[in-house]
mmCIF file of C-alpha atoms in Angstrom:
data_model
loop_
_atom_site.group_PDB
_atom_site.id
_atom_site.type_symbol
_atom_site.label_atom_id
_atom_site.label_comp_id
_atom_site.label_asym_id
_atom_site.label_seq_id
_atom_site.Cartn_x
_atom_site.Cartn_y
_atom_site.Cartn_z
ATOM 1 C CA UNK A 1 0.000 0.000 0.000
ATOM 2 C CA UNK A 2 2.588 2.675 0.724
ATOM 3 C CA UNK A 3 4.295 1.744 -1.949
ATOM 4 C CA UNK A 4 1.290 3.398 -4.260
ATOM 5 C CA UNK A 5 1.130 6.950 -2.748
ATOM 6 C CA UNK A 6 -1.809 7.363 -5.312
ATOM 7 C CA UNK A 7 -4.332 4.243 -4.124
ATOM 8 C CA UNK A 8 -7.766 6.049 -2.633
ATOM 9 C CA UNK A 9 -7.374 3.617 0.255
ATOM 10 C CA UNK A 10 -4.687 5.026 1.715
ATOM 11 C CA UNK A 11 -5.950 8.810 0.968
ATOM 12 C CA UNK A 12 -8.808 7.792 2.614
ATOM 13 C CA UNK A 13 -6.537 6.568 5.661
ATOM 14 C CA UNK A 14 -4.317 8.916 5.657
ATOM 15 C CA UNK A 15 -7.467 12.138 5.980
ATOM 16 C CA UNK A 16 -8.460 9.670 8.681
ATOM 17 C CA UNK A 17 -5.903 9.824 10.648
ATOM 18 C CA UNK A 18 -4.984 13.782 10.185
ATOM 19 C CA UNK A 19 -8.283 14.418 12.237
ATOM 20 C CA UNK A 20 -6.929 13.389 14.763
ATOM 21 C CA UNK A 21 -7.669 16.749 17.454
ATOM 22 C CA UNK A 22 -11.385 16.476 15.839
ATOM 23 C CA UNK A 23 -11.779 12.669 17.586
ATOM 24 C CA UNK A 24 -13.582 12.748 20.971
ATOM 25 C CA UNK A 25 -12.023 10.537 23.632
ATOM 26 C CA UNK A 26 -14.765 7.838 23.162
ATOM 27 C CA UNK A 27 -14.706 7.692 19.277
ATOM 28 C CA UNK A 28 -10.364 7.384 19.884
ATOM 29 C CA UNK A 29 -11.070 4.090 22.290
ATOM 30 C CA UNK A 30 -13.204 3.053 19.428
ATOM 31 C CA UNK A 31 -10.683 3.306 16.808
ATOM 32 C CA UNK A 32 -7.919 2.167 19.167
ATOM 33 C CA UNK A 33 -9.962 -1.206 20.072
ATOM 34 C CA UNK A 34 -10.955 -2.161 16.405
ATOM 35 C CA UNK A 35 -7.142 -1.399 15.070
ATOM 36 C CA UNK A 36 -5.830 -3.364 17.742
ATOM 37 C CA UNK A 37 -8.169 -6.055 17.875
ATOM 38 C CA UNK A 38 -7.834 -6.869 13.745
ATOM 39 C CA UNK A 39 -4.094 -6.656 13.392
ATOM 40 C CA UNK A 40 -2.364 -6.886 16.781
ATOM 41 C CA UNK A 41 -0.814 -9.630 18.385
ATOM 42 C CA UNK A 42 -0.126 -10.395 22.120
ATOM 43 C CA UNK A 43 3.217 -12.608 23.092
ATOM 44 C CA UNK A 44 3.232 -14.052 26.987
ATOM 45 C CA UNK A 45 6.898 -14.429 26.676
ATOM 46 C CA UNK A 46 9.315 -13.306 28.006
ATOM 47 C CA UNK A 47 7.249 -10.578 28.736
ATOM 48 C CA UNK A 48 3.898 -10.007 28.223
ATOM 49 C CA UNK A 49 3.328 -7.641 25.352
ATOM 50 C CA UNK A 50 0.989 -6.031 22.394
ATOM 51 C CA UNK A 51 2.678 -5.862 18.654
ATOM 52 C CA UNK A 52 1.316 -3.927 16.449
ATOM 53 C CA UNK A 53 3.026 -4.174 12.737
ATOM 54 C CA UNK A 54 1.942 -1.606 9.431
ATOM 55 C CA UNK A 55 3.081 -0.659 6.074
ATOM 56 C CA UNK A 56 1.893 2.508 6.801
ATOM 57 C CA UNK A 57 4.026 5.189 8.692
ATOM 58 C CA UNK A 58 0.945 7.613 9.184
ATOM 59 C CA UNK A 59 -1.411 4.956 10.586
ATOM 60 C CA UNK A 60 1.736 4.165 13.019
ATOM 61 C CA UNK A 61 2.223 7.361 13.929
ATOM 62 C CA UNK A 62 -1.493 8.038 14.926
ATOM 63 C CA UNK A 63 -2.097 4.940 16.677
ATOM 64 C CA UNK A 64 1.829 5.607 18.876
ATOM 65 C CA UNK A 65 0.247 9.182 19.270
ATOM 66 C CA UNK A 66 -3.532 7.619 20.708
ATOM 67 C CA UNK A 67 -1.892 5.119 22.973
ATOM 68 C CA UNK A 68 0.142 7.221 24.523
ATOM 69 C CA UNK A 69 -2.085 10.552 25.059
ATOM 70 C CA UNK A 70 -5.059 8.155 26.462
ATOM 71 C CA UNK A 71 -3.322 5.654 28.234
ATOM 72 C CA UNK A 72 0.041 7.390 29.198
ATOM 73 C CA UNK A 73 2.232 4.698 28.251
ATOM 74 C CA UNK A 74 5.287 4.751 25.572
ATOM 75 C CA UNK A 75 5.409 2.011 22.899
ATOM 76 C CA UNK A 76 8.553 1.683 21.087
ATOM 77 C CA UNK A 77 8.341 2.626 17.363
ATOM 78 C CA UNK A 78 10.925 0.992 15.275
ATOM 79 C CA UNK A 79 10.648 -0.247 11.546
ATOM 80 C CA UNK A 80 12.279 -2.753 9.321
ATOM 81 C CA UNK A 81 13.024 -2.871 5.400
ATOM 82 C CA UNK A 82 11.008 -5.300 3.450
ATOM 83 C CA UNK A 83 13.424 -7.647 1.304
ATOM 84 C CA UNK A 84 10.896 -8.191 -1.229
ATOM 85 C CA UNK A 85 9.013 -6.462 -4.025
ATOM 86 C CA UNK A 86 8.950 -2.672 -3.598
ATOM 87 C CA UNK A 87 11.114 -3.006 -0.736
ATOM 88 C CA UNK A 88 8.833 -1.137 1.725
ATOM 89 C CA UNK A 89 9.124 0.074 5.386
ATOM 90 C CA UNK A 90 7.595 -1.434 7.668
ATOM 91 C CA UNK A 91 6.806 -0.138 11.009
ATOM 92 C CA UNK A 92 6.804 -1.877 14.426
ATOM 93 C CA UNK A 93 4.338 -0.411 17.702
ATOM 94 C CA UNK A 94 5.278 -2.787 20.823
ATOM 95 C CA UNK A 95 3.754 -1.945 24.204
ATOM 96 C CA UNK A 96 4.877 -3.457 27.356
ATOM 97 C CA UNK A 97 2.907 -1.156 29.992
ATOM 98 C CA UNK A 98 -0.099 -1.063 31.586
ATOM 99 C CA UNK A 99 -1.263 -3.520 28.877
ATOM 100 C CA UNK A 100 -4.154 -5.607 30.969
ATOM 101 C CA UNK A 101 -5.848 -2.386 31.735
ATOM 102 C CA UNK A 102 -5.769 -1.142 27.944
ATOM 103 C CA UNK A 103 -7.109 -4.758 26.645
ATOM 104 C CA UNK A 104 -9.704 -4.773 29.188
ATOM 105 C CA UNK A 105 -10.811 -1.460 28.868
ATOM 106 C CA UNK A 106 -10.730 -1.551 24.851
ATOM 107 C CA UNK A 107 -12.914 -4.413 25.018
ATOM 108 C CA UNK A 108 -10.468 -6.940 23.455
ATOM 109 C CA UNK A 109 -9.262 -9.602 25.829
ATOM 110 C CA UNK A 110 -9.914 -10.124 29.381
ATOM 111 C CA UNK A 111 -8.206 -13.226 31.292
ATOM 112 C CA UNK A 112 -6.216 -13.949 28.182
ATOM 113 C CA UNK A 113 -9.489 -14.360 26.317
ATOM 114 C CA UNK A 114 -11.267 -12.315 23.602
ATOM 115 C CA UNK A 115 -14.078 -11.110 24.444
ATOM 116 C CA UNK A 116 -17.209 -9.285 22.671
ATOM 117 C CA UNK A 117 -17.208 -5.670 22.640
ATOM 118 C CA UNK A 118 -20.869 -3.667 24.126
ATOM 119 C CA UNK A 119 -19.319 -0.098 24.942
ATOM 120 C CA UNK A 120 -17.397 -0.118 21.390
ATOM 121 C CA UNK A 121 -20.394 -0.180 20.086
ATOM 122 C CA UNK A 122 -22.341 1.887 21.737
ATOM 123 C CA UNK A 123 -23.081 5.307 19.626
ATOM 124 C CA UNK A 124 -20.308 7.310 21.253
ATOM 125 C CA UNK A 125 -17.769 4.530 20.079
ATOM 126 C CA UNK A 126 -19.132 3.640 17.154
ATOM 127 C CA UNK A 127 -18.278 5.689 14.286
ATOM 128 C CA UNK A 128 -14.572 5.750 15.869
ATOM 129 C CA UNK A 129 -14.505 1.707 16.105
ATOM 130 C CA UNK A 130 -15.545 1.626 12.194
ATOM 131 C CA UNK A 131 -12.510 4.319 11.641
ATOM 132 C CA UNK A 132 -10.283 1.616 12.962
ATOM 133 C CA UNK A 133 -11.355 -0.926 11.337
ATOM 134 C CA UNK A 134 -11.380 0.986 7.848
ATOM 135 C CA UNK A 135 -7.774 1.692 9.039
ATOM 136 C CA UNK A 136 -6.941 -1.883 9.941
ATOM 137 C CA UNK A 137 -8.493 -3.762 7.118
ATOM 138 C CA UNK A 138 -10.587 -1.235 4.717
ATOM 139 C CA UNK A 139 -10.071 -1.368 0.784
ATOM 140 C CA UNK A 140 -11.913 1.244 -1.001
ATOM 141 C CA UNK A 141 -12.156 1.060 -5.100
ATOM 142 C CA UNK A 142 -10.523 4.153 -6.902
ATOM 143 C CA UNK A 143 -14.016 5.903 -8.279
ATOM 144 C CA UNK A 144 -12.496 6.106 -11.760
ATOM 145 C CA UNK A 145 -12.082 2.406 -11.733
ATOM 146 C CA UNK A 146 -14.479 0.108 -13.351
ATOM 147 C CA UNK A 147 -16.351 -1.512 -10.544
ATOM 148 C CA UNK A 148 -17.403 0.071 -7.309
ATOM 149 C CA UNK A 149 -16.535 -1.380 -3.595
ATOM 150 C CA UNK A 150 -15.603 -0.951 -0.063
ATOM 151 C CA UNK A 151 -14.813 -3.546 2.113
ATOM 152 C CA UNK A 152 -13.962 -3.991 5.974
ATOM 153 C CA UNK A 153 -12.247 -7.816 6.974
ATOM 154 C CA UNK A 154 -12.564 -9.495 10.356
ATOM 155 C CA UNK A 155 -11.107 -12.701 11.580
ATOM 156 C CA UNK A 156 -14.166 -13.264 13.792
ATOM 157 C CA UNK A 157 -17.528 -14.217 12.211
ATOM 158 C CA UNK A 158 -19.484 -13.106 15.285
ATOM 159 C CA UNK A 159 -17.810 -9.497 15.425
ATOM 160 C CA UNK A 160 -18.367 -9.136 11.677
ATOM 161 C CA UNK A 161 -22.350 -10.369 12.012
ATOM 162 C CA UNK A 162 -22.634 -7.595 14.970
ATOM 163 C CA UNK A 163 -20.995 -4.884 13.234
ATOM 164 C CA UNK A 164 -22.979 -5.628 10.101
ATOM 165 C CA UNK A 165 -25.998 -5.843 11.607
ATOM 166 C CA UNK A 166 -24.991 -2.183 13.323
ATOM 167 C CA UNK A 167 -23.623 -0.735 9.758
ATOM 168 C CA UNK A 168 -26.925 -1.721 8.232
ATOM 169 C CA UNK A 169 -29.231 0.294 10.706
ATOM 170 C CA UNK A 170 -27.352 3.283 10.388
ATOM 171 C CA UNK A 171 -29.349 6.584 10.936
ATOM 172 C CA UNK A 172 -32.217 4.894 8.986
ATOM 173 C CA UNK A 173 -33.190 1.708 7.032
ATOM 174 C CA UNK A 174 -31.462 0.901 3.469
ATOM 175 C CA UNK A 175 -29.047 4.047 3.963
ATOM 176 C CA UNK A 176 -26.041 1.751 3.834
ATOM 177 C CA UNK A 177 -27.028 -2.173 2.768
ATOM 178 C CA UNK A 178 -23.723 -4.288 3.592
ATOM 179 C CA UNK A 179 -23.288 -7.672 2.778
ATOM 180 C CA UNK A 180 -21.050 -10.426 4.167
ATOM 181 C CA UNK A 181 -19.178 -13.088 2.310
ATOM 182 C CA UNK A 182 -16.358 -15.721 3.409
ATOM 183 C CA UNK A 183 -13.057 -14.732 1.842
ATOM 184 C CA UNK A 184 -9.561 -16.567 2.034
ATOM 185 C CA UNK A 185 -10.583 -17.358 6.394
ATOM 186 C CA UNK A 186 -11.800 -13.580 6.532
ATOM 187 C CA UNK A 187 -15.332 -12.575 6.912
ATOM 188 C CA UNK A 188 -15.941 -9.241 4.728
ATOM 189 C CA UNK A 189 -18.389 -6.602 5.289
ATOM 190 C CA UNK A 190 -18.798 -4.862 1.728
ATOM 191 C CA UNK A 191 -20.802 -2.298 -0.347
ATOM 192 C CA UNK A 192 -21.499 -2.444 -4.227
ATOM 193 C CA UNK A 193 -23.482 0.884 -4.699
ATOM 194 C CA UNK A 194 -21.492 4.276 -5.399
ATOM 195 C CA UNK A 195 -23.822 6.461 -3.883
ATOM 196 C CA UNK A 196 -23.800 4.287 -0.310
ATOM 197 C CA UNK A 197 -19.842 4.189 -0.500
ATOM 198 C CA UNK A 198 -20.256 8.075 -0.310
ATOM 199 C CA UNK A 199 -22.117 8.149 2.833
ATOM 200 C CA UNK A 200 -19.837 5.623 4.220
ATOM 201 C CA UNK A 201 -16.982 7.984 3.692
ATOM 202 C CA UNK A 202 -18.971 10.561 4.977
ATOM 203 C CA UNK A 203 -20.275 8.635 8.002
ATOM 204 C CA UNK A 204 -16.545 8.174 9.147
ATOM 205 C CA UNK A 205 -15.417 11.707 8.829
ATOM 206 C CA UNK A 206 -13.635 11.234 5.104
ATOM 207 C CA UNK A 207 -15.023 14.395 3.637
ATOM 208 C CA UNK A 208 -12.677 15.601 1.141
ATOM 209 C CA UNK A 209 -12.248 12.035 -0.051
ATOM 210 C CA UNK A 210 -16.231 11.483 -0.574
ATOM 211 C CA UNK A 211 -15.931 14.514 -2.583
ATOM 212 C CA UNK A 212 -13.473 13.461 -4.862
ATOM 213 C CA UNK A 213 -15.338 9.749 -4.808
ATOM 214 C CA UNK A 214 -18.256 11.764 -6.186
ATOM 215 C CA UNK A 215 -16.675 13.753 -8.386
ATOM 216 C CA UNK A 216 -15.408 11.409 -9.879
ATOM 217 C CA UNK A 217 -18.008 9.034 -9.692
ATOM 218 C CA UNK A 218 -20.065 11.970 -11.721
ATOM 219 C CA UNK A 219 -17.411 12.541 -13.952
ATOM 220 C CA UNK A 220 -17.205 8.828 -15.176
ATOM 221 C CA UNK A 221 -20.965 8.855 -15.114
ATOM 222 C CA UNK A 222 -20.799 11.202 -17.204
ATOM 223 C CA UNK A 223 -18.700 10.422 -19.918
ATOM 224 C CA UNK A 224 -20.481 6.723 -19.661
ATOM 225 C CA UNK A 225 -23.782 8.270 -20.226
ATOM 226 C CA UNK A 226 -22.277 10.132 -23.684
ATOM 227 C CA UNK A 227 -20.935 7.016 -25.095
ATOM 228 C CA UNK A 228 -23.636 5.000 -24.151
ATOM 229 C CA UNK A 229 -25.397 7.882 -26.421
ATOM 230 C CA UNK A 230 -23.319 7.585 -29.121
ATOM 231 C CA UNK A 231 -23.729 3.743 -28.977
ATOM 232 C CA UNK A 232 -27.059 4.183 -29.518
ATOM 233 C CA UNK A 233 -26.736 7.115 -32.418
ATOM 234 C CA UNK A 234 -24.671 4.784 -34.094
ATOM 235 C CA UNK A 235 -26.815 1.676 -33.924
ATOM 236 C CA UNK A 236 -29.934 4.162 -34.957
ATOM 237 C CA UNK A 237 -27.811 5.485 -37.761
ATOM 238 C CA UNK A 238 -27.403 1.993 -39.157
ATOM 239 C CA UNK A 239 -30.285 0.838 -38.561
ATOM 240 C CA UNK A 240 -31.644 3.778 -40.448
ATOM 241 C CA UNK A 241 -29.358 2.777 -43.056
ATOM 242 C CA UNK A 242 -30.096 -0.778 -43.841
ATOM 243 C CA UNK A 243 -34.079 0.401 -44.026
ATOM 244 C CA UNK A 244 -33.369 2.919 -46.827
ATOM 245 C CA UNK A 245 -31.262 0.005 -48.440
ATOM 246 C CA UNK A 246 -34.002 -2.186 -48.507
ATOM 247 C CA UNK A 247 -36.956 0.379 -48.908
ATOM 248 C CA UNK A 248 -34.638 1.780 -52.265
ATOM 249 C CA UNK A 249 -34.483 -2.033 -53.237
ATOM 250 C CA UNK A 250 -38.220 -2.485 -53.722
ATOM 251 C CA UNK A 251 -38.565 0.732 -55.029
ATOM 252 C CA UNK A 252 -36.146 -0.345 -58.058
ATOM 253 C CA UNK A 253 -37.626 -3.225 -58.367
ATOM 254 C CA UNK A 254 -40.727 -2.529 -58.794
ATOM 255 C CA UNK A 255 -39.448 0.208 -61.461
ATOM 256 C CA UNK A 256 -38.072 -2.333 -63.415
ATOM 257 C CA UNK A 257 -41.284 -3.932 -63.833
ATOM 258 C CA UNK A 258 -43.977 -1.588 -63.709
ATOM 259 C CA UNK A 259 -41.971 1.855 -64.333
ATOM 260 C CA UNK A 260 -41.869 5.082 -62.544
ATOM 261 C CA UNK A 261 -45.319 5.916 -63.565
ATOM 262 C CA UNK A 262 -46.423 3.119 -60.819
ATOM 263 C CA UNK A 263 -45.505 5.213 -57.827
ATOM 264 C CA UNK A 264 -48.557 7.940 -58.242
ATOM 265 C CA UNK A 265 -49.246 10.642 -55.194
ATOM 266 C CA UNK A 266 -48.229 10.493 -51.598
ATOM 267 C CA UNK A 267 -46.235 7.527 -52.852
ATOM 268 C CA UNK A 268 -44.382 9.191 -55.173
ATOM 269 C CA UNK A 269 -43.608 11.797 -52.967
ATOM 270 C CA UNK A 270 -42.523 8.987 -50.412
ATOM 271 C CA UNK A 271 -40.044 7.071 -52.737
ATOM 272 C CA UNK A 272 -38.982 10.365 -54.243
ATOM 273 C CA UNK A 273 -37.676 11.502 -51.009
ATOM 274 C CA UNK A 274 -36.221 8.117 -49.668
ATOM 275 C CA UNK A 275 -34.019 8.140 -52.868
ATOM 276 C CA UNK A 276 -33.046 11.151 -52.102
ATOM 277 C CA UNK A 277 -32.258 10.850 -48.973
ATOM 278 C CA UNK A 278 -31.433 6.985 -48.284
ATOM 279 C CA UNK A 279 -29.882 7.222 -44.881
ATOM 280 C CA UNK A 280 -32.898 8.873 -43.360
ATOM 281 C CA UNK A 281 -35.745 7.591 -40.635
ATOM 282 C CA UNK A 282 -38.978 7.497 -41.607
ATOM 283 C CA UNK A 283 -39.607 10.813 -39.161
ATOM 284 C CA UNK A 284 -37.170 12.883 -40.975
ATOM 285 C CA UNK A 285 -39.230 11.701 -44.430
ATOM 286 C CA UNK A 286 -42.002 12.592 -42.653
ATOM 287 C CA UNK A 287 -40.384 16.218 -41.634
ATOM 288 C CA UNK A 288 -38.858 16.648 -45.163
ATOM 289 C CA UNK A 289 -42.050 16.014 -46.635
ATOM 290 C CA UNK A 290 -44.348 18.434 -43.884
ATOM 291 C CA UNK A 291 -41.966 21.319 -45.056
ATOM 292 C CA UNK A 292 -42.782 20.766 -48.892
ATOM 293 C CA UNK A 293 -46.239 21.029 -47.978
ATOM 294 C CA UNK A 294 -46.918 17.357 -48.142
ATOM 295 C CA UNK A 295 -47.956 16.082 -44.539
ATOM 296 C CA UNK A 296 -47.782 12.932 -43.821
ATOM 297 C CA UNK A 297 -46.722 10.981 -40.602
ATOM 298 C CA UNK A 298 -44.317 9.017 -39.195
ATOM 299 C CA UNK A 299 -46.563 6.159 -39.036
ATOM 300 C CA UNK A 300 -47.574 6.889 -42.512
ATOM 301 C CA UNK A 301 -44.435 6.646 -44.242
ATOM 302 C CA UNK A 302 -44.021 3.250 -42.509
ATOM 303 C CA UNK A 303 -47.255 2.324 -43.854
ATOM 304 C CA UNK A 304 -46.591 3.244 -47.466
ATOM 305 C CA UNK A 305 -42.972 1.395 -47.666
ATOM 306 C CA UNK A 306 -44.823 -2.034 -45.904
ATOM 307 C CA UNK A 307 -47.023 -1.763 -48.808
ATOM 308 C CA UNK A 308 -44.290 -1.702 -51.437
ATOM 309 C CA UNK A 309 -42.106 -4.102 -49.195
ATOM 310 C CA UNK A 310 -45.323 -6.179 -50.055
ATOM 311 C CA UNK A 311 -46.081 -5.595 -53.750
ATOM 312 C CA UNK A 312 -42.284 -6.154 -54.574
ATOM 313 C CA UNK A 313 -42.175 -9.643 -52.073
ATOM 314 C CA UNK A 314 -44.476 -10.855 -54.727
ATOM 315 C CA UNK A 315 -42.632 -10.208 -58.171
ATOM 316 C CA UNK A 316 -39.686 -12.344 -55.932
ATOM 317 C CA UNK A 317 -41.692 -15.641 -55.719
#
């Protein structure tokens, strides 16, 4: 992920994370608890201890920052190179103090067992427990991509049923409509529809990205909508085309055998102006015709050419 400085995911993390002073103490819990919960790891020995590993030297510098302001403690911060690939940093949070207090009071473990969060969830922790987990586990889909999606993961199918079942009764019925699928031993939480990915973002404080999201969501919509209109000018356009082929077919056949002289009044007027103009619809016949004083409509030019379709079907038996 660092790697790509340009993915939306981590522009969405990293505006996340730059709010910090705008966090109230409850929603910072909430964030803490989720990150910690989803990618940290607790070792009994030597000592007892909470890892916390990322790719991502902004999310480890907010979480350092939350852990020690609200707790008081000081985790060492170190990082590593990555051998492979890109050859990334990656960044190493380790805290040693006061750590059965913070698990307990997070809601994570208590008596060296997980246990289910209730105040997390409550609506002061909320939205800040779905910032961490958008920060531990969310992928969001670049709006100019082709498809559209936002996913959280969890590694616990019970956490992921509550938290879905909170997500989907947010503020009001069908606002947000989250679905849950079983994914390489992950269960993931995840959205389809453009328009509820934008009050996601919104929901967890991402303004400036749902902006761009929608902007660019508009802008693709946009340019979608215009082809999709030339598509169909085009197939209209040729459609047109192969009926004036066929209409100017049976008009020169039956020329050949009964002469021009068989195409008398509004028919003649009809068949003079498709072979003049053999690319057009039968409403612009109709129009040509209404301006040289000769009204007839749409329906009646269509009318006229099924009759000569008709007459000339017969000399081709």
């Amino acid at each position: 992920m660092e790697a790509n400085k340009l993915t939306f995911s981590k522009k969405v993390k990293d505006e996340l994370v730059s709010n910090i002073e705008n966090y109230t103490l409850e929603e910072k819990k909430g964030i803490l608890s989720a990150y910690i919960r989803n990618v940290g790891s607790i070792s009994i020995l030597p000592n007892k201890s909470l890892r916390l590993v990322s790719s991502s030297a902004n999310i480890s510098k907010f979480i350092f920052s939350l852990l020690k302001d609200i707790y008081s403690v000081n985790p060492s911060f170190t990082y590593t190179k990555q051998l492979r690939l890109a050859k990334n940093l990656i960044y190493h949070l380790e805290v040693n103090e006061k750590l059965t207090f913070i698990l307990e009071d997070l809601e994570i473990y208590k008596d060296l067992e997980i246990i289910n969060p209730v105040k997390m969830l409550d609506e002061k922790h909320f939205k800040g427990y779905i910032i961490g987990l958008v920060l531990a586990s969310g992928q969001i889909s670049n709006p100019k991509g082709k498809t559209y999606y936002c996913e959280l993961s969890f590694n616990e199918e019970r956490l992921a049923k509550l938290i879905l079942n909170k997500l989907n009764h947010f503020k009001k019925l069908d606002t947000m409509t989250f679905k849950m699928i079983l994914r390489r031993n992950k269960y993931v939480l995840y959205l389809k529809r453009s328009d509820q990915i934008s009050i996601f973002l919104s929901f967890i404080g991402a303004i400036e990205m749902m902006y761009e999201f929608e902007n660019s969501r508009l802008e693709k919509d946009y340019f979608n909508n215009e082809n999709r209109l030339i598509i169909c000018a085009t197939a209209n356009y040729n459609r047109c085309l192969l009926t004036g082929e066929n209409n100017i077919k049976d008009i020169n056949l039956l020329t050949k055998y009964y002469g021009k002289d068989y195409f008398k009044g509004k028919v003649k007027w009809v068949v003079d102006t498709r072979l003049a103009n053999p690319d057009a619809s039968y409403q612009d016949i109709s129009d040509i015709l209404s301006n040289k004083q000769c009204y007839i409509s749409k329906s009646g030019v269509a009318r006229i050419f099924k009759q000569l379709s008709n007459s000339a079907s017969k000399l081709k038996k």
